[in-house]
Short mmCIF file of C-alpha atoms in Angstrom, two decimals:
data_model
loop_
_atom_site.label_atom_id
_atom_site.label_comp_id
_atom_site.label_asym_id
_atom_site.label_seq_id
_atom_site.Cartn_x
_atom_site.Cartn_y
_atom_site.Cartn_z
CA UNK A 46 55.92 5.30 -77.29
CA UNK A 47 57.47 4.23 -74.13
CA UNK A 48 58.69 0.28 -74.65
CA UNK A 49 57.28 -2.36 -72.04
CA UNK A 50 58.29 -5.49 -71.09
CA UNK A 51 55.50 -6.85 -73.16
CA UNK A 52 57.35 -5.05 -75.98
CA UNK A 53 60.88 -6.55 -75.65
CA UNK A 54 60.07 -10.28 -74.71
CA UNK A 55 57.58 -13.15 -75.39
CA UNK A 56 57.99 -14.98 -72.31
CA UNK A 57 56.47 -13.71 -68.69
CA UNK A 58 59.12 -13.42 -66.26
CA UNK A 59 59.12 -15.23 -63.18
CA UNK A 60 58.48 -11.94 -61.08
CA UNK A 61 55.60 -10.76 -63.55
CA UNK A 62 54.08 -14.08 -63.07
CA UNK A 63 54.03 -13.56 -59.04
CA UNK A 64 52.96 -9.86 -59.23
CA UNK A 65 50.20 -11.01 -61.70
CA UNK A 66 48.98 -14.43 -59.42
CA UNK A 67 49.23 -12.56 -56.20
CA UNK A 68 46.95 -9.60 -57.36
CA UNK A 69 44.16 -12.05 -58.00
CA UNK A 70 44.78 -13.28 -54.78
CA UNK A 71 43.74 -9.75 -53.58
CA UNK A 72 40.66 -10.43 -55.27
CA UNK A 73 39.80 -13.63 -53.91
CA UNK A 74 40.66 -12.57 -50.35
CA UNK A 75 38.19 -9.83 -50.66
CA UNK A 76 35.42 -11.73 -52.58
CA UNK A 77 35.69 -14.52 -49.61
CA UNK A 78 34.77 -11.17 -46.64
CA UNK A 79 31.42 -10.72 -49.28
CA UNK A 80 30.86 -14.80 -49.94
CA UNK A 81 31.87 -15.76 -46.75
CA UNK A 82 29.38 -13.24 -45.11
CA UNK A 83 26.47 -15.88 -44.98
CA UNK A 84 28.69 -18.18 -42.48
CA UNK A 85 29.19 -15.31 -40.08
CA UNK A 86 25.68 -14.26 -39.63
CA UNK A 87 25.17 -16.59 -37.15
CA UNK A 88 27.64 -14.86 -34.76
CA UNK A 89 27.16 -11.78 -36.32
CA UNK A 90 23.19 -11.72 -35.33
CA UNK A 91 23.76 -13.30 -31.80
CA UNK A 92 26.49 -10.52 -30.83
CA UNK A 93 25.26 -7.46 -32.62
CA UNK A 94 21.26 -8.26 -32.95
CA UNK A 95 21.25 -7.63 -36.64
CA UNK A 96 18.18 -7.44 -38.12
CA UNK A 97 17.01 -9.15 -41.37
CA UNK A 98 17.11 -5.43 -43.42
CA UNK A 99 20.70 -4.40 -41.97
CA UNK A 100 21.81 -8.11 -42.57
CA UNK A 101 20.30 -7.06 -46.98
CA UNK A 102 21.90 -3.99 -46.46
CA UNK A 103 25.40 -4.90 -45.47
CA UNK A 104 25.52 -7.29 -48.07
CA UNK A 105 23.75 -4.78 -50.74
CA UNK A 106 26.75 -2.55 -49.80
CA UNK A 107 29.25 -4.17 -51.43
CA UNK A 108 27.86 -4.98 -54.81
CA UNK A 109 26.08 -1.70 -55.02
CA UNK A 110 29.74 0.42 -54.07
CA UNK A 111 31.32 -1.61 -56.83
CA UNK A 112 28.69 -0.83 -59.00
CA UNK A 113 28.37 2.57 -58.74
CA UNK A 114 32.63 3.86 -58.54
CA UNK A 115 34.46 1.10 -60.83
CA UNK A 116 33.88 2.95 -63.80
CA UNK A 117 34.44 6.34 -62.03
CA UNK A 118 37.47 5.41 -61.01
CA UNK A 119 38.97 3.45 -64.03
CA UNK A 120 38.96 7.09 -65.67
CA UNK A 121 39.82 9.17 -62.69
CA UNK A 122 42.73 6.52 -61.44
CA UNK A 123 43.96 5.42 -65.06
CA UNK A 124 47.03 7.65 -65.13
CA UNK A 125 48.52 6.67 -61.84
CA UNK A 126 51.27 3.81 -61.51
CA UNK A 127 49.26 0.67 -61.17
CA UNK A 128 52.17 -0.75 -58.94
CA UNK A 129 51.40 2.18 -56.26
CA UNK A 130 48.08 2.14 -57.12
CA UNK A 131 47.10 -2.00 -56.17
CA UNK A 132 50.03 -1.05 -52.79
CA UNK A 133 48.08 2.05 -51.50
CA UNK A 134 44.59 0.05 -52.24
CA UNK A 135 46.30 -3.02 -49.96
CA UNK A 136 47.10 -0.36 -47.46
CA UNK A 137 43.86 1.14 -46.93
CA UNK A 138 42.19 -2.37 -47.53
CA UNK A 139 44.18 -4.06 -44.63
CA UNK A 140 42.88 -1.93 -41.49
CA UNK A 141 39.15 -1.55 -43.16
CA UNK A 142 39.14 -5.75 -43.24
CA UNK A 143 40.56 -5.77 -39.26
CA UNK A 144 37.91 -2.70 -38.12
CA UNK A 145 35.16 -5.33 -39.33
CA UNK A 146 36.19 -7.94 -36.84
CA UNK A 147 36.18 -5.04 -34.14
CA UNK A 148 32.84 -4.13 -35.15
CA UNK A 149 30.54 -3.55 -32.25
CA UNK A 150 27.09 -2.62 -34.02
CA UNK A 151 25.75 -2.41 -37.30
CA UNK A 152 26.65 1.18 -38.36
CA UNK A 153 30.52 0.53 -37.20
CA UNK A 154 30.25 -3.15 -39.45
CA UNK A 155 28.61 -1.11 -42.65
CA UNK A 156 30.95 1.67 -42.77
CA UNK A 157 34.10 -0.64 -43.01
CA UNK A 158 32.66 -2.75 -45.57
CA UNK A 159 31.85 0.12 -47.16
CA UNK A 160 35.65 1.41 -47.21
CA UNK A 161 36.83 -1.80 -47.87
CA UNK A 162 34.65 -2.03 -50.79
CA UNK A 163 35.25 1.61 -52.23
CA UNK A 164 39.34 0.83 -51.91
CA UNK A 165 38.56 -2.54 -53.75
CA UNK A 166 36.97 -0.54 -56.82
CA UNK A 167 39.74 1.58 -57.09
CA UNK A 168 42.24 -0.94 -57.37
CA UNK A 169 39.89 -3.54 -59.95
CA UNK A 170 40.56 -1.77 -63.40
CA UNK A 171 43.61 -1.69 -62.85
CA UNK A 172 44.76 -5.56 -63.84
CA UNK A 173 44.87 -4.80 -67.74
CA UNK A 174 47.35 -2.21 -66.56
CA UNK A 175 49.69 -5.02 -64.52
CA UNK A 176 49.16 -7.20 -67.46
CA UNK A 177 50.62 -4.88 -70.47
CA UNK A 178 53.33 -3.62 -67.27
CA UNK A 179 54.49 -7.20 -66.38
CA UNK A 180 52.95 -9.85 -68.70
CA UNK A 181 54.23 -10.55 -72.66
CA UNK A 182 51.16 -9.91 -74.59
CA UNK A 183 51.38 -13.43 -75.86
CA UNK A 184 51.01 -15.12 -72.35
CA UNK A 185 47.50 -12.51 -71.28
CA UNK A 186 45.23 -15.47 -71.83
CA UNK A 187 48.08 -18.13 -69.93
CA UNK A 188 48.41 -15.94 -67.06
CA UNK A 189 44.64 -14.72 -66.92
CA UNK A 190 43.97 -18.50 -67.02
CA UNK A 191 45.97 -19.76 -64.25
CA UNK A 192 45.00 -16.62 -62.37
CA UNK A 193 41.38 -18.30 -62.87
CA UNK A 194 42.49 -21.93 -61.25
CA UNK A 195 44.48 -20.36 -58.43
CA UNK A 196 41.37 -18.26 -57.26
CA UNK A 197 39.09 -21.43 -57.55
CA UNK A 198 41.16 -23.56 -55.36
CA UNK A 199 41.37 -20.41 -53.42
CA UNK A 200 37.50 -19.94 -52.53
CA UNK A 201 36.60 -23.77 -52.77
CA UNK A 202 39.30 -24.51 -49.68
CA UNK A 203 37.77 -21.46 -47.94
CA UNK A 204 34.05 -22.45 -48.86
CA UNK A 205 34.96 -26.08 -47.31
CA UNK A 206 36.99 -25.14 -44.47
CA UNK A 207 35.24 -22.10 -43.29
CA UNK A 208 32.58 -23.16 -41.54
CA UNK A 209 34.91 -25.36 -39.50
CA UNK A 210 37.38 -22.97 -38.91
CA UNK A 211 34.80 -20.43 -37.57
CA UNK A 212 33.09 -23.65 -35.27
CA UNK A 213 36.81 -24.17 -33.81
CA UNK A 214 37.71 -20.79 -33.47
CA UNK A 215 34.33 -19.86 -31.77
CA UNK A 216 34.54 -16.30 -32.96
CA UNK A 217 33.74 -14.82 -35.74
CA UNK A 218 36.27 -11.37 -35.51
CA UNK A 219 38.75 -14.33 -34.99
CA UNK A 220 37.65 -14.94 -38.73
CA UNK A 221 38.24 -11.14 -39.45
CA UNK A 222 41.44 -10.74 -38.18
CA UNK A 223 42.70 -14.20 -39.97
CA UNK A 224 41.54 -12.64 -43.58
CA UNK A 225 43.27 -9.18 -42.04
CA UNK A 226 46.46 -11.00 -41.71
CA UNK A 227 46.02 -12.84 -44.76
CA UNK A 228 45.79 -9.31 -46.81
CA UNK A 229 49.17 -7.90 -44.66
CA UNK A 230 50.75 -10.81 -46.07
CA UNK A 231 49.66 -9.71 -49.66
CA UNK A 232 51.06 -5.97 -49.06
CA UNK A 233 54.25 -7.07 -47.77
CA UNK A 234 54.54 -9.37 -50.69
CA UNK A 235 53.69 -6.83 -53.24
CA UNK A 236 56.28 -3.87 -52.08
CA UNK A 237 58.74 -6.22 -52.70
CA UNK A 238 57.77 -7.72 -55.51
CA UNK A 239 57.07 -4.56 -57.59
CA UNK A 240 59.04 -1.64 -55.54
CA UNK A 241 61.77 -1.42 -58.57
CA UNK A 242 59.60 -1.29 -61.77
CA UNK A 243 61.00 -4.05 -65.02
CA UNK A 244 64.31 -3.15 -66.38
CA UNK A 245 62.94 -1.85 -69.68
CA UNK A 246 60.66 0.75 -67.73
CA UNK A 247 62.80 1.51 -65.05
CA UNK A 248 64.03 5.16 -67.09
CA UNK A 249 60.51 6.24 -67.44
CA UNK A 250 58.34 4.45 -64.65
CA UNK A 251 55.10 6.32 -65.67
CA UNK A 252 55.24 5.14 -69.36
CA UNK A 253 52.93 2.68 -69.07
CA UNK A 254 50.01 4.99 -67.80
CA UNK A 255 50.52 8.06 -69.72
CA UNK A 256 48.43 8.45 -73.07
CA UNK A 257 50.57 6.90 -76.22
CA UNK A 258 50.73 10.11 -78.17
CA UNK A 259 52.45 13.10 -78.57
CA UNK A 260 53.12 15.68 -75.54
CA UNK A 261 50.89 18.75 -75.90
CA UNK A 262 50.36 21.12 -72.78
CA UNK A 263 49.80 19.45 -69.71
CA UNK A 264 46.68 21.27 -68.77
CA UNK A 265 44.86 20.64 -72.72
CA UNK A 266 46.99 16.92 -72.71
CA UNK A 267 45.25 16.32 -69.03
CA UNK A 268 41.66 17.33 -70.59
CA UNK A 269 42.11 15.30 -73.58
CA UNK A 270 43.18 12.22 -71.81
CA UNK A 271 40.08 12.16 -69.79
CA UNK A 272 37.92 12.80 -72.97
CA UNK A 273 39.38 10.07 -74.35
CA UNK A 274 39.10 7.53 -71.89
CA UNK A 275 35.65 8.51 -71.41
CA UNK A 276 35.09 8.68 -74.93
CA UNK A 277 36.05 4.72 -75.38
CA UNK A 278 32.73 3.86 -73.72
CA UNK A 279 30.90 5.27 -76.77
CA UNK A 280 34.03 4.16 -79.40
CA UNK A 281 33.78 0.52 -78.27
CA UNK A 282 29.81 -0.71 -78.17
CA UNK A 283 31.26 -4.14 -78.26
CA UNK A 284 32.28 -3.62 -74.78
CA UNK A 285 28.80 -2.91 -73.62
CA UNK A 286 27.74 -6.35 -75.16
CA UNK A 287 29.99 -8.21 -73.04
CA UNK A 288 29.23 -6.56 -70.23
CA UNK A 289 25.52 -8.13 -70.47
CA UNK A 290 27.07 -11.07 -70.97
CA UNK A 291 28.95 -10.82 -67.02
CA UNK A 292 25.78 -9.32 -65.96
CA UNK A 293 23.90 -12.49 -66.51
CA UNK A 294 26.42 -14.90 -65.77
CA UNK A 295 27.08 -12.80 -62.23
CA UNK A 296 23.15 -12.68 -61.85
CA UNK A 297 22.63 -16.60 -62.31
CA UNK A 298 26.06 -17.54 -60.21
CA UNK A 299 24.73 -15.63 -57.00
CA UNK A 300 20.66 -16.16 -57.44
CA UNK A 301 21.80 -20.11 -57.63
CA UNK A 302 24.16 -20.21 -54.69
CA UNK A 303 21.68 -17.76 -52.51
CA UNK A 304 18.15 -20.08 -53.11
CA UNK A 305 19.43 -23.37 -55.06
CA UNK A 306 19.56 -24.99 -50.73
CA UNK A 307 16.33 -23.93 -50.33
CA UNK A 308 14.41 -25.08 -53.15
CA UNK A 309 16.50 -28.47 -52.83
CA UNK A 310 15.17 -29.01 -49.32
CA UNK A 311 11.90 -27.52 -49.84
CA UNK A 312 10.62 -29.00 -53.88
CA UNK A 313 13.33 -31.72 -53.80
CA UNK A 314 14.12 -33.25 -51.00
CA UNK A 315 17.68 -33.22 -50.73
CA UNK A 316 18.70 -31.88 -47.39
CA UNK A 317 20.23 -28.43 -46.86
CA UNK A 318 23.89 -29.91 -45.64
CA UNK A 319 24.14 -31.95 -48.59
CA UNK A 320 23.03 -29.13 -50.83
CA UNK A 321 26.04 -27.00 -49.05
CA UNK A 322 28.07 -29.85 -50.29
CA UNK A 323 27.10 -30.07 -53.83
CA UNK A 324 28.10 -25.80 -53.91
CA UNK A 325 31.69 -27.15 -54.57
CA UNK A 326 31.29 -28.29 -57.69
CA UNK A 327 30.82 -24.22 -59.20
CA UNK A 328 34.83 -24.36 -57.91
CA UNK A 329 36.14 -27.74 -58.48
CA UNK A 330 35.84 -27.86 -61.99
CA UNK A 331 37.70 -24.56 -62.77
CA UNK A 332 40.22 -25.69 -60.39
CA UNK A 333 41.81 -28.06 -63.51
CA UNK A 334 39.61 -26.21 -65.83
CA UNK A 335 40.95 -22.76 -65.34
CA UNK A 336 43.82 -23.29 -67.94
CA UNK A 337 40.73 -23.95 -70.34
CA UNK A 338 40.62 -20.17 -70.73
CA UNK A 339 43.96 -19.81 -72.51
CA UNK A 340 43.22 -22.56 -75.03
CA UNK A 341 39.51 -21.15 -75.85
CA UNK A 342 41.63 -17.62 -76.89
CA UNK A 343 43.78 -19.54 -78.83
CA UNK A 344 41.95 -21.67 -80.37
CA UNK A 345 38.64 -20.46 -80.94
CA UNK A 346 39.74 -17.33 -83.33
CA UNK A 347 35.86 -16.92 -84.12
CA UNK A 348 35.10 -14.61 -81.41
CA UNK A 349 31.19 -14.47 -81.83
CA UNK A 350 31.33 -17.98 -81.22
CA UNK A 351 33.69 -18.02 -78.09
CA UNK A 352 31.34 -15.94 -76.12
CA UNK A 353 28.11 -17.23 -77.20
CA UNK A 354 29.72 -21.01 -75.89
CA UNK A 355 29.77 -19.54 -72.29
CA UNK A 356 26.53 -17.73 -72.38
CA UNK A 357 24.48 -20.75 -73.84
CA UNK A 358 25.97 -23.73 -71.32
CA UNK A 359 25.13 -20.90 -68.38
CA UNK A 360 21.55 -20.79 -69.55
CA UNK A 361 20.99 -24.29 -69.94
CA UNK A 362 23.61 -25.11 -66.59
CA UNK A 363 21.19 -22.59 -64.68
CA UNK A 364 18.15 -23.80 -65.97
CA UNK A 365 19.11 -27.47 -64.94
CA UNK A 366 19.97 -26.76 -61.57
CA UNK A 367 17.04 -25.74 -60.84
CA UNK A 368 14.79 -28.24 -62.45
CA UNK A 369 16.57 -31.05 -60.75
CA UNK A 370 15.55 -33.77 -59.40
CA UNK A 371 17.91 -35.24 -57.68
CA UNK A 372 21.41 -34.68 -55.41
CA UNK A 373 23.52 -35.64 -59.48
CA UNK A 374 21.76 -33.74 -61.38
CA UNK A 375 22.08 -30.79 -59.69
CA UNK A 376 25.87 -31.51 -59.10
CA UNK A 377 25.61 -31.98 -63.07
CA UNK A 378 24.11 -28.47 -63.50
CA UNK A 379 26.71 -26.98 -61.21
CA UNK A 380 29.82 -28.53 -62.52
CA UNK A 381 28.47 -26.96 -66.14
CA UNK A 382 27.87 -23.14 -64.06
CA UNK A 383 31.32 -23.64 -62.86
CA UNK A 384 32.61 -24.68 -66.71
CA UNK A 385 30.96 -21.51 -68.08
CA UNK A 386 33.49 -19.50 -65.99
CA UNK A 387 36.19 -20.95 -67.82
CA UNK A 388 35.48 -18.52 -70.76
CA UNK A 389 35.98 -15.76 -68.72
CA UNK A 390 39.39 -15.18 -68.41
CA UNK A 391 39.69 -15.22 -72.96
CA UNK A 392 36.78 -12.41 -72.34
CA UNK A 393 38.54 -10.31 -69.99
CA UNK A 394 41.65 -9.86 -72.41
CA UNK A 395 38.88 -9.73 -75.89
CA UNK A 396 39.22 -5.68 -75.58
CA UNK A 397 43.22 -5.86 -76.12
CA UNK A 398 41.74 -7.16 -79.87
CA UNK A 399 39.88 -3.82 -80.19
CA UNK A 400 40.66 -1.44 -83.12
CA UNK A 401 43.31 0.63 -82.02
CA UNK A 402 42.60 0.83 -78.41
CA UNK A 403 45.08 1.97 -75.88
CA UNK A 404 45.68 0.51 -72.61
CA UNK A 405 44.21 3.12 -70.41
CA UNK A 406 40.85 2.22 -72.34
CA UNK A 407 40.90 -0.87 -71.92
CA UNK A 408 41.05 -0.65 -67.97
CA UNK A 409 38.35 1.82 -68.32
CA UNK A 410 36.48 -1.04 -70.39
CA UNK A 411 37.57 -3.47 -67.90
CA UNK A 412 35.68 -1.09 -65.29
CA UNK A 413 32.38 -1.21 -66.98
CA UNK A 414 32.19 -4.91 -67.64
CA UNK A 415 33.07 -5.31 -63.60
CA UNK A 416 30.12 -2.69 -63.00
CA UNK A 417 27.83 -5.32 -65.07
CA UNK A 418 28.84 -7.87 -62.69
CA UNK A 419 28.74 -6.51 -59.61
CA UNK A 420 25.13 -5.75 -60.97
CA UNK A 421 24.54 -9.09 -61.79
CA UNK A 422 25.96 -9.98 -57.96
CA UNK A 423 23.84 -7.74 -56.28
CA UNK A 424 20.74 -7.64 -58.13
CA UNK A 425 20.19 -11.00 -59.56
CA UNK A 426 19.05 -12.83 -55.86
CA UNK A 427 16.92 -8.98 -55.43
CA UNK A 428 15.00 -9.73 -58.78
CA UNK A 429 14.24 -13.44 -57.54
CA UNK A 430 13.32 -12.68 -53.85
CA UNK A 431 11.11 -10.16 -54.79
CA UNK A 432 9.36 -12.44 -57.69
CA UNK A 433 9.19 -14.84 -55.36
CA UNK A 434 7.50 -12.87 -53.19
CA UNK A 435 4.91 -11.48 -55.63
CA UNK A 436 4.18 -15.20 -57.28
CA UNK A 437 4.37 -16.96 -53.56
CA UNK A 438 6.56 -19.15 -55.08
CA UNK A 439 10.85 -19.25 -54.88
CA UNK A 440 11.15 -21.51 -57.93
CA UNK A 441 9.20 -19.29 -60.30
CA UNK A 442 11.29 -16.31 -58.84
CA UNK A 443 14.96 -17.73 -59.84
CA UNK A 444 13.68 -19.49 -62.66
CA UNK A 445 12.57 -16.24 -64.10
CA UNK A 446 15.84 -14.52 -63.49
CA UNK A 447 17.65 -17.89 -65.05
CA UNK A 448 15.62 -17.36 -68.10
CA UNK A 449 16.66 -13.64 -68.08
CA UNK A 450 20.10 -15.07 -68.40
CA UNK A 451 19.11 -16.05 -72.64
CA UNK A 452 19.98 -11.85 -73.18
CA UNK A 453 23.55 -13.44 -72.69
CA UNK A 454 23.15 -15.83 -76.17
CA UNK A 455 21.50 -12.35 -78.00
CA UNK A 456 24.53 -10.07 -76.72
CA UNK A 457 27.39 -12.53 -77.79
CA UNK A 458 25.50 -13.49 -81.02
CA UNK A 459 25.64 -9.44 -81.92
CA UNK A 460 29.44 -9.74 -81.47
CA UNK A 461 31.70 -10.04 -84.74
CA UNK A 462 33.44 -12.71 -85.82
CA UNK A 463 36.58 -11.29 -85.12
CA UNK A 464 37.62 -7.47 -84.18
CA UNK A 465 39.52 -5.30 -86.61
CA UNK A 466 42.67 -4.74 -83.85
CA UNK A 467 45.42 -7.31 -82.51
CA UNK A 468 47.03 -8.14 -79.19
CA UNK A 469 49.39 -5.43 -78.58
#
């Protein structure tokens, strides 16, 4: 088996570190064109006379695109260099971001989302990739953790400086073309930083995504790769488990963030700009707490137990937001959603701990807990709205779906204790 940086050190090095922190700035970039959606609409319905359904729809578009190719193309993509494969995605991302701002109806606006999203989900799985390519295997949980604060102080200067941004700029494809720019940046930054592979791969460039066994015919070899990496979805059930567990953390996040302003005005009291306000707090605590991450891996070795942690305080965080009765509770209740987060990055690295598992399975793992989320995403504030319509009443809607959130505890608590592999 090829050798990999991971392999021949057990420090990052300062280059894997920026090729690791800038692709998670990819991420935020694009999550902040699907968040930031709600402060456009404004504009957006005043220039293009959007309805209410197109408005469901264009937002539906990108959860639903995620859900339906991530795990399609963690198997179909796995083989390809994920250096290329993040620099192509950044190339096709860039334009589809700009087109958006040029937008002049709703069909021109849904189609590049749509190809923005679709470029997004082939790029995703492929971060387990960049981290056995670039990162020692000691540092995953470090860098994943960091990766974690940097995105939070990311979103929660864009959440707070948005709105004014879009007020001054009076334009909202002004806005576009900013977050357009912002993503050039990123592909300019990432053909330099990864256009000559680490020294220990630079021989054999396509080591780290070919299958770790023996060569056999290419056609048979091809054919048995795919089996395989298909065949891990079935070979891992523990992988299925966590993905509940980012289905109902997902679910809760956006069903809060969507109806929490509402129901504060409306059952509470509290008035819609302050309720805005109190949104920070799902960011501010992971801004310091992000690190958190790498000490729960290291330091919680019972893994049952680390996952359960983040599923229980996101029951009881959701459930307390909203129930409260007041402007610090709530903030209370959103500082603990936020904290829940914190686990996330020690889950995203749990199936490098899985017997014998190669790292082309694990991005196709990778894939299917992101399809759980971007269920969670999309369908979580669907489920609510639409119990809320049935019950005539908004709080009984997203309490239910907070109370769905308690198949979180049952998944982790069906978890081992620990998993029969190691960090490679």
């Amino acid at each position: 088996m090829a050798q990999t940086p991971a392999d021949s050190a057990n420090r990052t090095s300062p280059r894997g570190w920026a090729v690791l922190l800038l692709n998670r700035l990819h991420y935020s970039t694009v999550v902040l064109a699907s968040f930031g959606f709600g402060l456009f609409l404004p504009f957006l319905q005043e220039d293009l006379g959007l309805s209410y359904l197109q408005i469901g729809l264009l937002q539906a578009i990108a959860w639903g695109t995620s859900a339906v190719c991530l795990v399609p193309f963690s198997v179909l993509l796995a083989r390809f260099n994920p250096n290329y494969r993040v620099l192509v995605g950044l190339a096709l991302m860039t334009p589809f971001l700009f087109t958006q701002g040029l937008a002049t109806g709703f069909w021109t606006l849904l189609g590049s989302r749509f190809l923005m999203v679709l470029t997004q989900a082939g790029m995703t799985p492929a971060r387990p990739l960049l981290l056995r390519w670039w990162v020692a295997p000691r540092q995953y949980s470090t860098v994943t953790a960091v990766g974690l604060s940097l995105h939070s102080t990311f979103m929660a200067a864009a959440l707070t400086f948005s709105p004014i941004i879009i007020v001054v700029l009076n334009s909202w494809r002004l806005a576009y073309f900013l977050q357009a720019g912002l993503l050039g940046g990123h592909l300019l930054a990432w053909a330099a930083l990864t256009w000559k592979a680490p020294r220990s791969l630079e021989e054999t460039p396509a080591a780290i995504t070919r299958v770790e066994s023996t060569q056999t015919d290419a056609g048979a070899e091809q054919d048995q790769r795919e089996a395989s990496l298909v065949g891990a979805l079935l070979r891992y059930p523990h992988a299925w488990l966590l993905g509940v567990v980012m289905l109902c953390l997902s679910a809760s996040w956006t069903t809060v963030l969507t109806f929490l302003p509402i129901i504060l005005e409306t059952e509470r009291g509290v008035a819609i700009s302050a309720g805005s306000i109190l949104f920070g707090f799902l960011y501010y605590v992971l801004v310091p707490g992000g690190m958190l991450g790498s000490w729960i891996f290291n330091h919680i070795t019972n893994r049952r137990v680390m996952v359960i942690l983040p599923a229980l305080l996101n029951l009881l965080s959701t459930l307390g937001a909203l129930l409260a009765g007041n402007e610090f509770m709530a903030a209370v209740s959103l500082t603990g959603m936020g904290l829940a987060w914190a686990f996330v990055p020690a889950m995203e690295i749990l199936p490098f701990e899985f017997k014998e598992i190669r790292t082309r399975e694990v991005s196709v793992i990778a894939g299917l807990v992101q399809t759980f989320g971007a269920v969670g995403f999309g369908g979580g504030p669907a489920l609510a709205g639409a119990l809320a319509e049935v019950t005539d009443s908004l709080v009984t809607g997203v309490l239910v779906v907070g109370g769905l959130t308690g198949m979180a505890v049952l998944a982790a608590a069906a978890l081992p204790r620990r998993f029969e592999g190691r960090l490679m």
